[in-house]
PDB file of C-alpha atoms and ligand atoms in Angstrom:
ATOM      1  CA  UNK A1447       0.000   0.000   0.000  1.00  0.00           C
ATOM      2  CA  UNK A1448       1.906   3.017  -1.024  1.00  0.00           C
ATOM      3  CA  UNK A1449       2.030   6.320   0.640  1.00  0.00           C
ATOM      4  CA  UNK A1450      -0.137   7.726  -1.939  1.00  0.00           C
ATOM      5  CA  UNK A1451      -3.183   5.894  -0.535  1.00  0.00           C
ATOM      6  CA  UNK A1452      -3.315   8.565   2.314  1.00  0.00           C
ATOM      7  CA  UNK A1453      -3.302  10.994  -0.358  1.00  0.00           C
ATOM      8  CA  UNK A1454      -6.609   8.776  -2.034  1.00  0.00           C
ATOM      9  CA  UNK A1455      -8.266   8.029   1.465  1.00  0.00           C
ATOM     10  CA  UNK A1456      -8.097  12.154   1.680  1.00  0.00           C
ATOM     11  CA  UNK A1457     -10.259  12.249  -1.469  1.00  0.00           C
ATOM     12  CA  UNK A1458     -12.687   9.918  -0.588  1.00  0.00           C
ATOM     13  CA  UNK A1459     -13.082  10.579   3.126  1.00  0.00           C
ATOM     14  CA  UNK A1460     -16.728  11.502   4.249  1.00  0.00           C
ATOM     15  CA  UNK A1461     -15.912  12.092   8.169  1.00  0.00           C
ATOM     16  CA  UNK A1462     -15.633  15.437  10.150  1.00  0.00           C
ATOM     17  CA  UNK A1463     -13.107  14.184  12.231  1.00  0.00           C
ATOM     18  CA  UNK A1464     -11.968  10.882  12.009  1.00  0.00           C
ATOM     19  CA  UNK A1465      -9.295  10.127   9.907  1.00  0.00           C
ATOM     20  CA  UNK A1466      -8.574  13.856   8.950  1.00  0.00           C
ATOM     21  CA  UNK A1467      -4.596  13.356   9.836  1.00  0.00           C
ATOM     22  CA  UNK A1468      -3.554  10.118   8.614  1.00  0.00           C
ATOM     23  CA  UNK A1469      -0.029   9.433   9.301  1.00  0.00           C
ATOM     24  CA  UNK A1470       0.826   6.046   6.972  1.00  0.00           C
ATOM     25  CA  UNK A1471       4.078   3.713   7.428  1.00  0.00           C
ATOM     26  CA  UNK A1472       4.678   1.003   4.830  1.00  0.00           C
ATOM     27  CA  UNK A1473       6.108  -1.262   8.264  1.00  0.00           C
ATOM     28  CA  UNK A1474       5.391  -0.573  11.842  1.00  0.00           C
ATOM     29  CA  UNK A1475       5.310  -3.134  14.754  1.00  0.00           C
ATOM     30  CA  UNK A1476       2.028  -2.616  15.735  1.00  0.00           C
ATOM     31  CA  UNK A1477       0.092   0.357  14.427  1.00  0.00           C
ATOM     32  CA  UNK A1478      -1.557   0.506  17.758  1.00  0.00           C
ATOM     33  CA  UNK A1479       1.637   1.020  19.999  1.00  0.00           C
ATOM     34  CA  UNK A1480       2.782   4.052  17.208  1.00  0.00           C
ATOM     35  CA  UNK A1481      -0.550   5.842  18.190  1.00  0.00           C
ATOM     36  CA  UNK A1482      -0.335   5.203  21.426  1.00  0.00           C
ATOM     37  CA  UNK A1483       2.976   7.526  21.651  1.00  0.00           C
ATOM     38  CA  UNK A1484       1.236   9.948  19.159  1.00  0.00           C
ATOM     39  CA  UNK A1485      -1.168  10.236  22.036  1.00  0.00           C
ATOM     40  CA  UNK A1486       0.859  10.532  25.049  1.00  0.00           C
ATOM     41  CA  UNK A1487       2.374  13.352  23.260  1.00  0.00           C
ATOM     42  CA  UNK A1488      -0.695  15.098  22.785  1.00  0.00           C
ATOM     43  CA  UNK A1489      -1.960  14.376  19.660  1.00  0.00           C
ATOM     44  CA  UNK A1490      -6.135  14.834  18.778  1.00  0.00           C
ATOM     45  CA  UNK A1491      -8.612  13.103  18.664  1.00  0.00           C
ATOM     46  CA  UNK A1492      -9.177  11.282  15.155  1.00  0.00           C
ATOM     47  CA  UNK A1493      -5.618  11.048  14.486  1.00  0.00           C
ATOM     48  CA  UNK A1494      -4.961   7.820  12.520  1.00  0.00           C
ATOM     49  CA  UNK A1495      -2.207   5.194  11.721  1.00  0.00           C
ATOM     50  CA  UNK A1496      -2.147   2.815   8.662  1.00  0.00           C
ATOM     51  CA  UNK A1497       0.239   0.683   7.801  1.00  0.00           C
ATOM     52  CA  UNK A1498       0.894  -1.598   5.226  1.00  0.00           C
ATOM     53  CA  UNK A1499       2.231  -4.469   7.225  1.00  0.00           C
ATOM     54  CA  UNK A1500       2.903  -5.280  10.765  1.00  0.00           C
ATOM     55  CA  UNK A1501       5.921  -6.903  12.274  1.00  0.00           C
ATOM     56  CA  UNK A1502       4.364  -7.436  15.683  1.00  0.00           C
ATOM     57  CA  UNK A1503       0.186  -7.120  15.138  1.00  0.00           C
ATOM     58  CA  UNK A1504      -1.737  -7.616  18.643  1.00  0.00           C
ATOM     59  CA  UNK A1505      -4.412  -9.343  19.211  1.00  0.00           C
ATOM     60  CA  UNK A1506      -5.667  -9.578  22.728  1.00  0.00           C
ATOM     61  CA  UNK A1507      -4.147 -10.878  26.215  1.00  0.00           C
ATOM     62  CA  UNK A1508      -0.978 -10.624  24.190  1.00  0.00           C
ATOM     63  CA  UNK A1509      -2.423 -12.858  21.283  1.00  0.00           C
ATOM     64  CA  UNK A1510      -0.710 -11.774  17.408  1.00  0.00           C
ATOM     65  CA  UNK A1511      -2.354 -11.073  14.555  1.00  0.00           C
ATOM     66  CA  UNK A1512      -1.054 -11.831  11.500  1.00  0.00           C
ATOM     67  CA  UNK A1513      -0.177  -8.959   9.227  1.00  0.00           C
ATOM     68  CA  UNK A1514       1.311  -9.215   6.144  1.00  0.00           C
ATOM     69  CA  UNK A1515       2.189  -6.777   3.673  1.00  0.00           C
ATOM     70  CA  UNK A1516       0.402  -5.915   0.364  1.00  0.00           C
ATOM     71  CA  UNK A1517      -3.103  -7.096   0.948  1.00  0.00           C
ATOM     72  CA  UNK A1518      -4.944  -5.721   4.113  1.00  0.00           C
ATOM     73  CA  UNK A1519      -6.118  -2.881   5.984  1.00  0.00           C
ATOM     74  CA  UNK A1520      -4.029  -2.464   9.710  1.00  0.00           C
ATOM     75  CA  UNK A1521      -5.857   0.961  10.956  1.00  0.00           C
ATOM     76  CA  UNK A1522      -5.680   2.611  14.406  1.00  0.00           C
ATOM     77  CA  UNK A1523      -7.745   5.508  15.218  1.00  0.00           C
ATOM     78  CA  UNK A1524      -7.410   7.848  18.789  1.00  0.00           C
ATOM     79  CA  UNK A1525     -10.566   8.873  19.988  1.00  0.00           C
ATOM     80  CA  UNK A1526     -10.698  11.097  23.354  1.00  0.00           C
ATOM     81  CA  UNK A1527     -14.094   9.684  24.543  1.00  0.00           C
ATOM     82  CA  UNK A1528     -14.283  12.301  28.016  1.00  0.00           C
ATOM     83  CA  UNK A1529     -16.004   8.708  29.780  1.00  0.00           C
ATOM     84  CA  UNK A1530     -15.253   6.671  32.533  1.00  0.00           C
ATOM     85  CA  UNK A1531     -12.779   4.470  32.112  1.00  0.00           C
ATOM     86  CA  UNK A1532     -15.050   1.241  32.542  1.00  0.00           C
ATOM     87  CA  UNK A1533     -17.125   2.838  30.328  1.00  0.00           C
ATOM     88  CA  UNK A1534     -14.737   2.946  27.161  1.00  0.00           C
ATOM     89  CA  UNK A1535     -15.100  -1.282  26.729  1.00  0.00           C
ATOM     90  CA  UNK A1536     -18.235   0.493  24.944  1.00  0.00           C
ATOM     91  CA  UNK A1537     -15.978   1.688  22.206  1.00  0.00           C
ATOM     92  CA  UNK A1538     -14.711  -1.963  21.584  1.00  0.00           C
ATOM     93  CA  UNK A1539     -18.868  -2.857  20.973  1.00  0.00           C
ATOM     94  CA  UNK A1540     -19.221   0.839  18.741  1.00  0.00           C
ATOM     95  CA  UNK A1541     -16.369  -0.599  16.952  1.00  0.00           C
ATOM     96  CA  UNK A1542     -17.252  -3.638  15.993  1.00  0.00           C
ATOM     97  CA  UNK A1543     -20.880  -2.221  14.663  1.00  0.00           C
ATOM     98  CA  UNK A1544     -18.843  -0.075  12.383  1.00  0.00           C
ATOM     99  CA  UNK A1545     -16.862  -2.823  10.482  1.00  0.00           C
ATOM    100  CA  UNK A1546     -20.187  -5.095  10.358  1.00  0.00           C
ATOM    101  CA  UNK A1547     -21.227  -2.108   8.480  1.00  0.00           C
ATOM    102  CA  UNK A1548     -18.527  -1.332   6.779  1.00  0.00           C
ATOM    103  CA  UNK A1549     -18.113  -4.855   5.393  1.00  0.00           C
ATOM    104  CA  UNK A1550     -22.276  -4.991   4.295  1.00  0.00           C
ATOM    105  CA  UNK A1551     -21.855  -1.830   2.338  1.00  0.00           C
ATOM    106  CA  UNK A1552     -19.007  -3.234   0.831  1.00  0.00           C
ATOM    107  CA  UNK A1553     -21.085  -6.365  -0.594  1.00  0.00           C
ATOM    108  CA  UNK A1554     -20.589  -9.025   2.304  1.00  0.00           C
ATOM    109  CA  UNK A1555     -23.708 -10.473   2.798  1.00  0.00           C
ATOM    110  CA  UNK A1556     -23.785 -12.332   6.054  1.00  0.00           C
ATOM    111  CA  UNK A1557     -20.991 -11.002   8.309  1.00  0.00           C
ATOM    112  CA  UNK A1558     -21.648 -11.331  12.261  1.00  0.00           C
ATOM    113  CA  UNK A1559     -20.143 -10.448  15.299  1.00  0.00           C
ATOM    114  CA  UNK A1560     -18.518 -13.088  17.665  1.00  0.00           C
ATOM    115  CA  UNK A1561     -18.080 -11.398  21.276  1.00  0.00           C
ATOM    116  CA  UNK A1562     -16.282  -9.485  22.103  1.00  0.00           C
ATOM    117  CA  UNK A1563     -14.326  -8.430  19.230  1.00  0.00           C
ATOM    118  CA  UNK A1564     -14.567 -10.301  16.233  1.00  0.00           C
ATOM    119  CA  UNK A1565     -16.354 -10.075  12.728  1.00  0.00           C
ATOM    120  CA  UNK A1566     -16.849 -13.617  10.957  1.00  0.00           C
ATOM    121  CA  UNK A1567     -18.389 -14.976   7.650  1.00  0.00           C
ATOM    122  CA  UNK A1568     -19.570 -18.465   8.020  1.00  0.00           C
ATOM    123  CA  UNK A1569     -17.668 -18.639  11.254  1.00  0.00           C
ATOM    124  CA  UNK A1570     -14.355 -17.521   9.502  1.00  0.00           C
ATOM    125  CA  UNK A1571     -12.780 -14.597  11.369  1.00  0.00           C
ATOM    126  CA  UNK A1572     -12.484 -11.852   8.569  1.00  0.00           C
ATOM    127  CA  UNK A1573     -11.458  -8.713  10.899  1.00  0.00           C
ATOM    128  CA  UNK A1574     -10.488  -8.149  15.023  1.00  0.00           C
ATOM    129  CA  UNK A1575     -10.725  -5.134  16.735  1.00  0.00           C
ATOM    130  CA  UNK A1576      -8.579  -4.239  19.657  1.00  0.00           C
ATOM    131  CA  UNK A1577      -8.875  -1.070  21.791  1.00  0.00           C
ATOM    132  CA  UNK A1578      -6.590  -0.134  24.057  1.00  0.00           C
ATOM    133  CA  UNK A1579      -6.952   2.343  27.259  1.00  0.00           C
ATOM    134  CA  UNK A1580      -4.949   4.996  28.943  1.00  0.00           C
ATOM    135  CA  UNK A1581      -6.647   5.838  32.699  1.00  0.00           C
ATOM    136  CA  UNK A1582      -6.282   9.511  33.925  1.00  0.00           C
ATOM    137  CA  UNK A1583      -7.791   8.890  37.487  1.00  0.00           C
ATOM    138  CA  UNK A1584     -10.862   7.144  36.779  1.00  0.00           C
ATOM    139  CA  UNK A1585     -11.658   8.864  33.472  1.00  0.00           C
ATOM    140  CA  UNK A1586     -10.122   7.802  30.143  1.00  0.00           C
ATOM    141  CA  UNK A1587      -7.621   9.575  28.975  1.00  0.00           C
ATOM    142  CA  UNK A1588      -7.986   8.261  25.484  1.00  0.00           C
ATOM    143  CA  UNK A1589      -8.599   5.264  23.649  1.00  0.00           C
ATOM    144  CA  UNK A1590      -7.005   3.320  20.929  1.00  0.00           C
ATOM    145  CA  UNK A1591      -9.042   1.821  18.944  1.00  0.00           C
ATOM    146  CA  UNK A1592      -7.339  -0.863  16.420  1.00  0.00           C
ATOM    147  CA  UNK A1593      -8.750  -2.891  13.488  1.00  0.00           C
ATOM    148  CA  UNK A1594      -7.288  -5.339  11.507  1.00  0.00           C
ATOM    149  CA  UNK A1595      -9.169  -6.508   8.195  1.00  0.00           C
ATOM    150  CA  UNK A1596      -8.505  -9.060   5.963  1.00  0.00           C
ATOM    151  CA  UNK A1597      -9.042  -7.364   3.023  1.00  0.00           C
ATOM    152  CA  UNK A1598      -7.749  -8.949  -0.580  1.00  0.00           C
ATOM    153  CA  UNK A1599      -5.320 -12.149   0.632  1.00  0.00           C
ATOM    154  CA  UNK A1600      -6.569 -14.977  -1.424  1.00  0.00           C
ATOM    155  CA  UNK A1601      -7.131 -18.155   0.014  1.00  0.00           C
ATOM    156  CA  UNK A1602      -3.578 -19.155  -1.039  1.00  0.00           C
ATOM    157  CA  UNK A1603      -2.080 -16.075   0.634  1.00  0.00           C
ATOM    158  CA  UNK A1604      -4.220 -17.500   3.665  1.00  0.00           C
ATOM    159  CA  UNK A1605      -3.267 -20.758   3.508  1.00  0.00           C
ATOM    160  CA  UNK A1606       0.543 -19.789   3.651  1.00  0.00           C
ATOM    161  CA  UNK A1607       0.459 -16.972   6.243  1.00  0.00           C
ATOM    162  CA  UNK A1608      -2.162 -17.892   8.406  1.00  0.00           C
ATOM    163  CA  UNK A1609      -0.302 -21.988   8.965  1.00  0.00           C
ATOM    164  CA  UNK A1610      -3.191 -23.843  11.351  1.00  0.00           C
ATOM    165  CA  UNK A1611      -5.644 -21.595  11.722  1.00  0.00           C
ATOM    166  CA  UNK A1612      -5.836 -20.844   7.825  1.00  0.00           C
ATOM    167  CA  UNK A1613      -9.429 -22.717   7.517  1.00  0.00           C
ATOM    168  CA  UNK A1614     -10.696 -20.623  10.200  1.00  0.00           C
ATOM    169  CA  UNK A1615      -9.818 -17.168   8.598  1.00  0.00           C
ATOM    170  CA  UNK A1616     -11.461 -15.696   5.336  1.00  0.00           C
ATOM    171  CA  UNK A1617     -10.859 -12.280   3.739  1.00  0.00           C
ATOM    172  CA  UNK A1618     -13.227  -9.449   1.737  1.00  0.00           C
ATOM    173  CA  UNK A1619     -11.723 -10.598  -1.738  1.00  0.00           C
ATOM    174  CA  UNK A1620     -12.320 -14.257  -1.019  1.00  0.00           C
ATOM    175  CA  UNK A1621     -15.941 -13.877  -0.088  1.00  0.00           C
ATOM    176  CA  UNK A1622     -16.844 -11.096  -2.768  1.00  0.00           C
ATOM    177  CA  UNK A1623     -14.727 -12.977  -5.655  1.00  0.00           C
ATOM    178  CA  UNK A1624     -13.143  -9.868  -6.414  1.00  0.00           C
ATOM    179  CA  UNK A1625     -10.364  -7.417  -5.010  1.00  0.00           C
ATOM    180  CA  UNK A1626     -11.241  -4.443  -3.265  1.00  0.00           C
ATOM    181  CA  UNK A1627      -9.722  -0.990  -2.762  1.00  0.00           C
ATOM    182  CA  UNK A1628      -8.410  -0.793   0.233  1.00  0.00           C
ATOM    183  CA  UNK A1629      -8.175   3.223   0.490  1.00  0.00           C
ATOM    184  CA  UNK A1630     -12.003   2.749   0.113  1.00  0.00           C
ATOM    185  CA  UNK A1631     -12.319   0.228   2.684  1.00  0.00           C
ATOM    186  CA  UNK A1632     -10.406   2.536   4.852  1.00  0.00           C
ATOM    187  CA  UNK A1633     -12.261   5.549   4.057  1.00  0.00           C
ATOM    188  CA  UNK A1634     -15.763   4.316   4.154  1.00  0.00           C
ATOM    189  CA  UNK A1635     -14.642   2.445   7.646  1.00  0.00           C
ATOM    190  CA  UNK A1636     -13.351   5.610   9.543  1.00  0.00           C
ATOM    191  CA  UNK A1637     -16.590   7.151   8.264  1.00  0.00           C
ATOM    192  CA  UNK A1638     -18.673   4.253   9.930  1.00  0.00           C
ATOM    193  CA  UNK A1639     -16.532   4.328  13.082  1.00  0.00           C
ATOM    194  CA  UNK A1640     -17.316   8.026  13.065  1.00  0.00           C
ATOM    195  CA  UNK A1641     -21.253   7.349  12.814  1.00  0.00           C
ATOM    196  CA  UNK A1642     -21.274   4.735  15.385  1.00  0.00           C
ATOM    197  CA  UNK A1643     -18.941   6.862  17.883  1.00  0.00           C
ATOM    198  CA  UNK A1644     -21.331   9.712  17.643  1.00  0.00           C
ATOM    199  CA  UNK A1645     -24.259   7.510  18.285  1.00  0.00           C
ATOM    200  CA  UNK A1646     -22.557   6.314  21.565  1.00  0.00           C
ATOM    201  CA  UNK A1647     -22.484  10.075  22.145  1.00  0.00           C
ATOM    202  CA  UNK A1648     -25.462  10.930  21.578  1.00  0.00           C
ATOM    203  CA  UNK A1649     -27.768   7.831  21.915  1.00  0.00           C
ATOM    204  CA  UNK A1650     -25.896   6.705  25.123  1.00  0.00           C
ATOM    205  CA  UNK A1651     -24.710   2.910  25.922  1.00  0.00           C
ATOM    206  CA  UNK A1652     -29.152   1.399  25.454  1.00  0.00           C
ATOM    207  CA  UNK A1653     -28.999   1.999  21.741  1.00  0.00           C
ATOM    208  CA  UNK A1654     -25.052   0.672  21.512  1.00  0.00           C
ATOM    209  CA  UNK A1655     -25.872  -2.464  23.337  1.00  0.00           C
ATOM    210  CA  UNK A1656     -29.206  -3.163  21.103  1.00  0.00           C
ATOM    211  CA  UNK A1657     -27.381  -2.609  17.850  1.00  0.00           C
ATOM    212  CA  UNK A1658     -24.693  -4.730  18.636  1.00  0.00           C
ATOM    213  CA  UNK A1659     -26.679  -7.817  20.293  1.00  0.00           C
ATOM    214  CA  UNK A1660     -28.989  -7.387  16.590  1.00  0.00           C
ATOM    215  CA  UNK A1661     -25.569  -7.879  14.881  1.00  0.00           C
ATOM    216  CA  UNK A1662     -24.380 -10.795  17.256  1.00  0.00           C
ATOM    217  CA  UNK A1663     -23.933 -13.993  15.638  1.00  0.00           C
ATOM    218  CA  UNK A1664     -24.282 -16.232  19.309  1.00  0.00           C
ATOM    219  CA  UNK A1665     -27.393 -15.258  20.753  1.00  0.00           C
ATOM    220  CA  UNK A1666     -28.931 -18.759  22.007  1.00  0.00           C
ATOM    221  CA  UNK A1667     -26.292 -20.666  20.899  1.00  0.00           C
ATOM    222  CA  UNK A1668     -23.961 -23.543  22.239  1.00  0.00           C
ATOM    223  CA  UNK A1669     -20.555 -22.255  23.092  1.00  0.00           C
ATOM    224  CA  UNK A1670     -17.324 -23.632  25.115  1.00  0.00           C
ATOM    225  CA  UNK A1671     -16.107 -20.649  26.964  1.00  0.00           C
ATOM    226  CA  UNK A1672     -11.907 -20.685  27.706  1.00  0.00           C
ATOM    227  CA  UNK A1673     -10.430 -17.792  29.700  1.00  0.00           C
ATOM    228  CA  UNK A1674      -6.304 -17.686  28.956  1.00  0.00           C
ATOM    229  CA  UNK A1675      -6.546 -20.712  26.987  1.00  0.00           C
ATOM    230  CA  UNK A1676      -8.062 -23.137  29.316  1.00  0.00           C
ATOM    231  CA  UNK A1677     -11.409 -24.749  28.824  1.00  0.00           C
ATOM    232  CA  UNK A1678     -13.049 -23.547  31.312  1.00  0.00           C
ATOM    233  CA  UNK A1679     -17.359 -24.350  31.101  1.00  0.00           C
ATOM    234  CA  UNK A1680     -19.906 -24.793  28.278  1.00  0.00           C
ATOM    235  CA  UNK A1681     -23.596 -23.241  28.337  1.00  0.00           C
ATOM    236  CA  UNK A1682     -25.659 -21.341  26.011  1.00  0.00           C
ATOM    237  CA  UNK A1683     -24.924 -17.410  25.050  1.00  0.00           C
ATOM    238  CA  UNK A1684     -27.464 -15.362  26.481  1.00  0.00           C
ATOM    239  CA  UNK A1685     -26.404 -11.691  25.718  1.00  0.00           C
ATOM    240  CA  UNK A1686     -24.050  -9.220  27.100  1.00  0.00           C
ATOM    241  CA  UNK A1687     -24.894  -6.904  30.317  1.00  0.00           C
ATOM    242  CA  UNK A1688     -24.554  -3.058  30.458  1.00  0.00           C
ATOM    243  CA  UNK A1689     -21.120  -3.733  30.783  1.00  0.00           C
ATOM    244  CA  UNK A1690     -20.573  -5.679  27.662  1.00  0.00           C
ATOM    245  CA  UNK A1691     -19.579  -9.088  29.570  1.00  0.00           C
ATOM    246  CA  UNK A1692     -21.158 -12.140  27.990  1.00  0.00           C
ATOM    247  CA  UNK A1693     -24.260 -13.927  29.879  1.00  0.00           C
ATOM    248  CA  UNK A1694     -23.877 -17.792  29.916  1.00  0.00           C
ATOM    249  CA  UNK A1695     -26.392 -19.951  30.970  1.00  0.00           C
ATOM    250  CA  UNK A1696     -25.061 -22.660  32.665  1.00  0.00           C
ATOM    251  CA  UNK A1697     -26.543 -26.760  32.411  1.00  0.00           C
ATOM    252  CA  UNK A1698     -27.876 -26.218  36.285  1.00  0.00           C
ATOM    253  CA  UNK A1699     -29.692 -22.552  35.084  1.00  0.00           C
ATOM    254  CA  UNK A1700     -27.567 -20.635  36.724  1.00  0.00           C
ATOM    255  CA  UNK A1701     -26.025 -17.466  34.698  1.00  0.00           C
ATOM    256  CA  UNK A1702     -22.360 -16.794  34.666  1.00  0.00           C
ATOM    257  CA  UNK A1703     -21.060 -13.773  33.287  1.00  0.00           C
ATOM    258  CA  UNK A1704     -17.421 -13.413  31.339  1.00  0.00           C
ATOM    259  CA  UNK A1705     -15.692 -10.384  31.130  1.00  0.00           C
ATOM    260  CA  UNK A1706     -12.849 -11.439  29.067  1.00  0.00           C
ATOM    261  CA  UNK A1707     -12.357 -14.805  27.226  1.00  0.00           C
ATOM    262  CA  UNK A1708     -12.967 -16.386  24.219  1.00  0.00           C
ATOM    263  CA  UNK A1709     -15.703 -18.794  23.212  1.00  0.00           C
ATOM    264  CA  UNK A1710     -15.907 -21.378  20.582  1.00  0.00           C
ATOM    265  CA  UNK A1711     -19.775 -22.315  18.990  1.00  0.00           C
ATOM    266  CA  UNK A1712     -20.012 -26.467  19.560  1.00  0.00           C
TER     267      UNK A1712
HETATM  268  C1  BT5 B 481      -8.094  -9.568  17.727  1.00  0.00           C
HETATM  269  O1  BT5 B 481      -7.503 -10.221  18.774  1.00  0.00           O
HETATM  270  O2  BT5 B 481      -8.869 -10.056  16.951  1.00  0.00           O
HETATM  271  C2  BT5 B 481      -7.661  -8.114  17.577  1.00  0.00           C
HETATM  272  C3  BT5 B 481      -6.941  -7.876  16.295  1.00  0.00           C
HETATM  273  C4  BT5 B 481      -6.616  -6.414  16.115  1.00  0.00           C
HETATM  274  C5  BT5 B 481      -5.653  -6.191  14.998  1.00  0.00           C
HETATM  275  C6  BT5 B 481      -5.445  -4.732  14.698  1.00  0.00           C
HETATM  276  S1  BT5 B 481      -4.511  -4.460  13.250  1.00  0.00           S
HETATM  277  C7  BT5 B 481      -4.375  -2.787  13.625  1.00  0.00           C
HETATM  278  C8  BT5 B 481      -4.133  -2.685  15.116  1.00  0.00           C
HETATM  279  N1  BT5 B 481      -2.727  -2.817  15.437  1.00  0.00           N
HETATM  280  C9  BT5 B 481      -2.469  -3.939  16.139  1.00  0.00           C
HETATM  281  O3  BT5 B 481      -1.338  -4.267  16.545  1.00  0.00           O
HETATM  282  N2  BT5 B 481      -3.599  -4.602  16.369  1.00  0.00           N
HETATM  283  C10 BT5 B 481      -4.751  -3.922  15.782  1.00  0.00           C
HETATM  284  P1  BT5 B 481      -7.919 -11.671  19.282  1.00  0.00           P
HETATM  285  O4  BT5 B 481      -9.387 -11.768  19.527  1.00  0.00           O
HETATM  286  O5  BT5 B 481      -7.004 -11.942  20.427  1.00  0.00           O
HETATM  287  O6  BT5 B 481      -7.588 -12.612  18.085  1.00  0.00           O
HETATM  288  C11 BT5 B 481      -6.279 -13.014  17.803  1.00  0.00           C
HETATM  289  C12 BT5 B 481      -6.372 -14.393  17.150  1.00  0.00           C
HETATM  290  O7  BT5 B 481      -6.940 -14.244  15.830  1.00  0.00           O
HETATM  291  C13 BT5 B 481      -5.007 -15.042  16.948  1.00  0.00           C
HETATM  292  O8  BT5 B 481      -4.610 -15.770  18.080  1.00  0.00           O
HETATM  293  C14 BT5 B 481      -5.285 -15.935  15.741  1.00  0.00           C
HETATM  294  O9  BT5 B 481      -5.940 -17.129  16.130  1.00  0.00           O
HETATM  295  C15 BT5 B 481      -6.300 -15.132  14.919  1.00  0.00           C
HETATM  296  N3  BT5 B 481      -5.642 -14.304  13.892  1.00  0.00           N
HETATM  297  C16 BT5 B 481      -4.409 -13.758  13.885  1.00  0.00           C
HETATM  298  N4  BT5 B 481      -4.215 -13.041  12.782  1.00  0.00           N
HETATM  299  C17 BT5 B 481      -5.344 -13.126  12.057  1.00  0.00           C
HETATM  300  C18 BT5 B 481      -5.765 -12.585  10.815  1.00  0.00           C
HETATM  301  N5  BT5 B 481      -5.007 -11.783  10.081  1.00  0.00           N
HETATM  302  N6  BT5 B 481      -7.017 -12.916  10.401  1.00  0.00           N
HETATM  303  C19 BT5 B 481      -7.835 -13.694  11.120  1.00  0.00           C
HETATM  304  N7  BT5 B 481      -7.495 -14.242  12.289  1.00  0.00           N
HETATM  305  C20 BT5 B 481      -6.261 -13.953  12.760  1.00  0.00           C
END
């Protein structure tokens, strides 16, 4: 992706804020860590990083994710929330809404949402969205919000970065049968992200929590849920909680709630 894609994503960017300085690398370790220090120094809100590949993508509780160079979109955007800092897992929900959206618009038919962070098609995990939190007292100072979508690799490109997990990860050009732009992608995705931020704002966490749950892909179904890799119970996926932890139903009714994990359909 060369540099003149910021100058392209410029052209076709729709948002009032979001996106409006762009700094682009063609290699960073994480795109996430290089705004992080953009924001400890001050920068503003909107201020994004794109890169064309990563040498150490993160995932979450120090997970990777894959990033090679010449075929996806690696995008972090700062946004300066002014909530509480348990409030800003929010962000992580708003964020996921906006790639679901991003990727319908674009032609995908049938993405959904895994909790807490994932998009799938047909259970294949086509983008991941990690935010990242700085405290100030008990506010948050700012938020980094990170997204990672496989946009053009073809299934050979999959097969030979992706090793084991290659059958459970799909991309936008595999499931469309053609390539995309990805200055498009990224403009029309900071654009959604900007939508879906300002109805946090101004709808509040209700509407954030309904339009996510009518984009989740789990609700009533069978899942194993493992917390740091360890299989930890099964029950069926009742919903999230104001707080955006997961609801299980356990075999003996009872309802356990998970606030970070992961959790496999069976
Ligand atoms: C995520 O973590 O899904 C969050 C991914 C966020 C990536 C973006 S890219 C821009 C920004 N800068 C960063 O450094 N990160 C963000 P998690 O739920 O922990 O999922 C990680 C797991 O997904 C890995 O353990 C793999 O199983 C799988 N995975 C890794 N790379 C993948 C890829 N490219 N596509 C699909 N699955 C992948």
């Amino acid at each position: 992706m060369p540099s003149s894609i910021i100058r392209k994503i410029n052209g076709l960017l729709k948002t009032e804020h979001l996106g409006k300085v762009i700094h682009y690398f063609d290699e960073v370790e994480s795109t996430n860590t290089t705004l992080f220090e953009l924001a400890l120094k001050g920068a503003s809100e909107g201020t994004s990083v794109i890169a064309d590949a990563q040498t150490q993508g993160k995932g979450r509780l120090g997970r990777t994710w894959v990033s090679p160079g010449g075929h996806n979109l690696y995008l972090s955007v700062l946004l300066r929330p002014g909530v509480g800092a348990s409030e800003s897992t929010l962000l992580t929900l708003v964020s996921s809404i906006a790639v679901y959206e991003c990727l319908k618009k674009t032609g995908i038919q049938y993405p959904a949402i895994k909790w807490p962070n994932d998009i799938l098609i047909d259970k294949k995990k086509i983008a991941g969205v990690l935010t990242e939190m700085e405290p100030k007292g008990d506010r948050a100072d700012f938020v980094v919000v990170g997204i990672g979508v496989n946009v053009n690799m073809s299934r050979a490109v999959i097969n030979r970065e992706m090793g084991d997990f290659a059958r459970h990860v799909t991309s936008v050009s595999e499931n469309l049968g053609k390539e995309v732009d990805r200055a498009k992608l990224a403009a029309d995705l900071l654009r959604e992200l900007e939508e879906w931020y300002n109805t946090m704002k101004m709808r509040g966490k209700p509407a954030i929590l309904k339009e996510w749950t009518q984009r989740w892909g789990g609700l009533n179904e069978k899942v194993r849920v493992s917390i740091e890799g360890l299989e930890v119970f099964e029950g069926i996926a009742q919903g999230i909680d104001e707080n955006g932890h997961l609801l299980i139903k356990r075999e003996n009714g009872e309802i356990t709630e998970v606030i970070s994990g992961d959790i496999s359909f069976i």
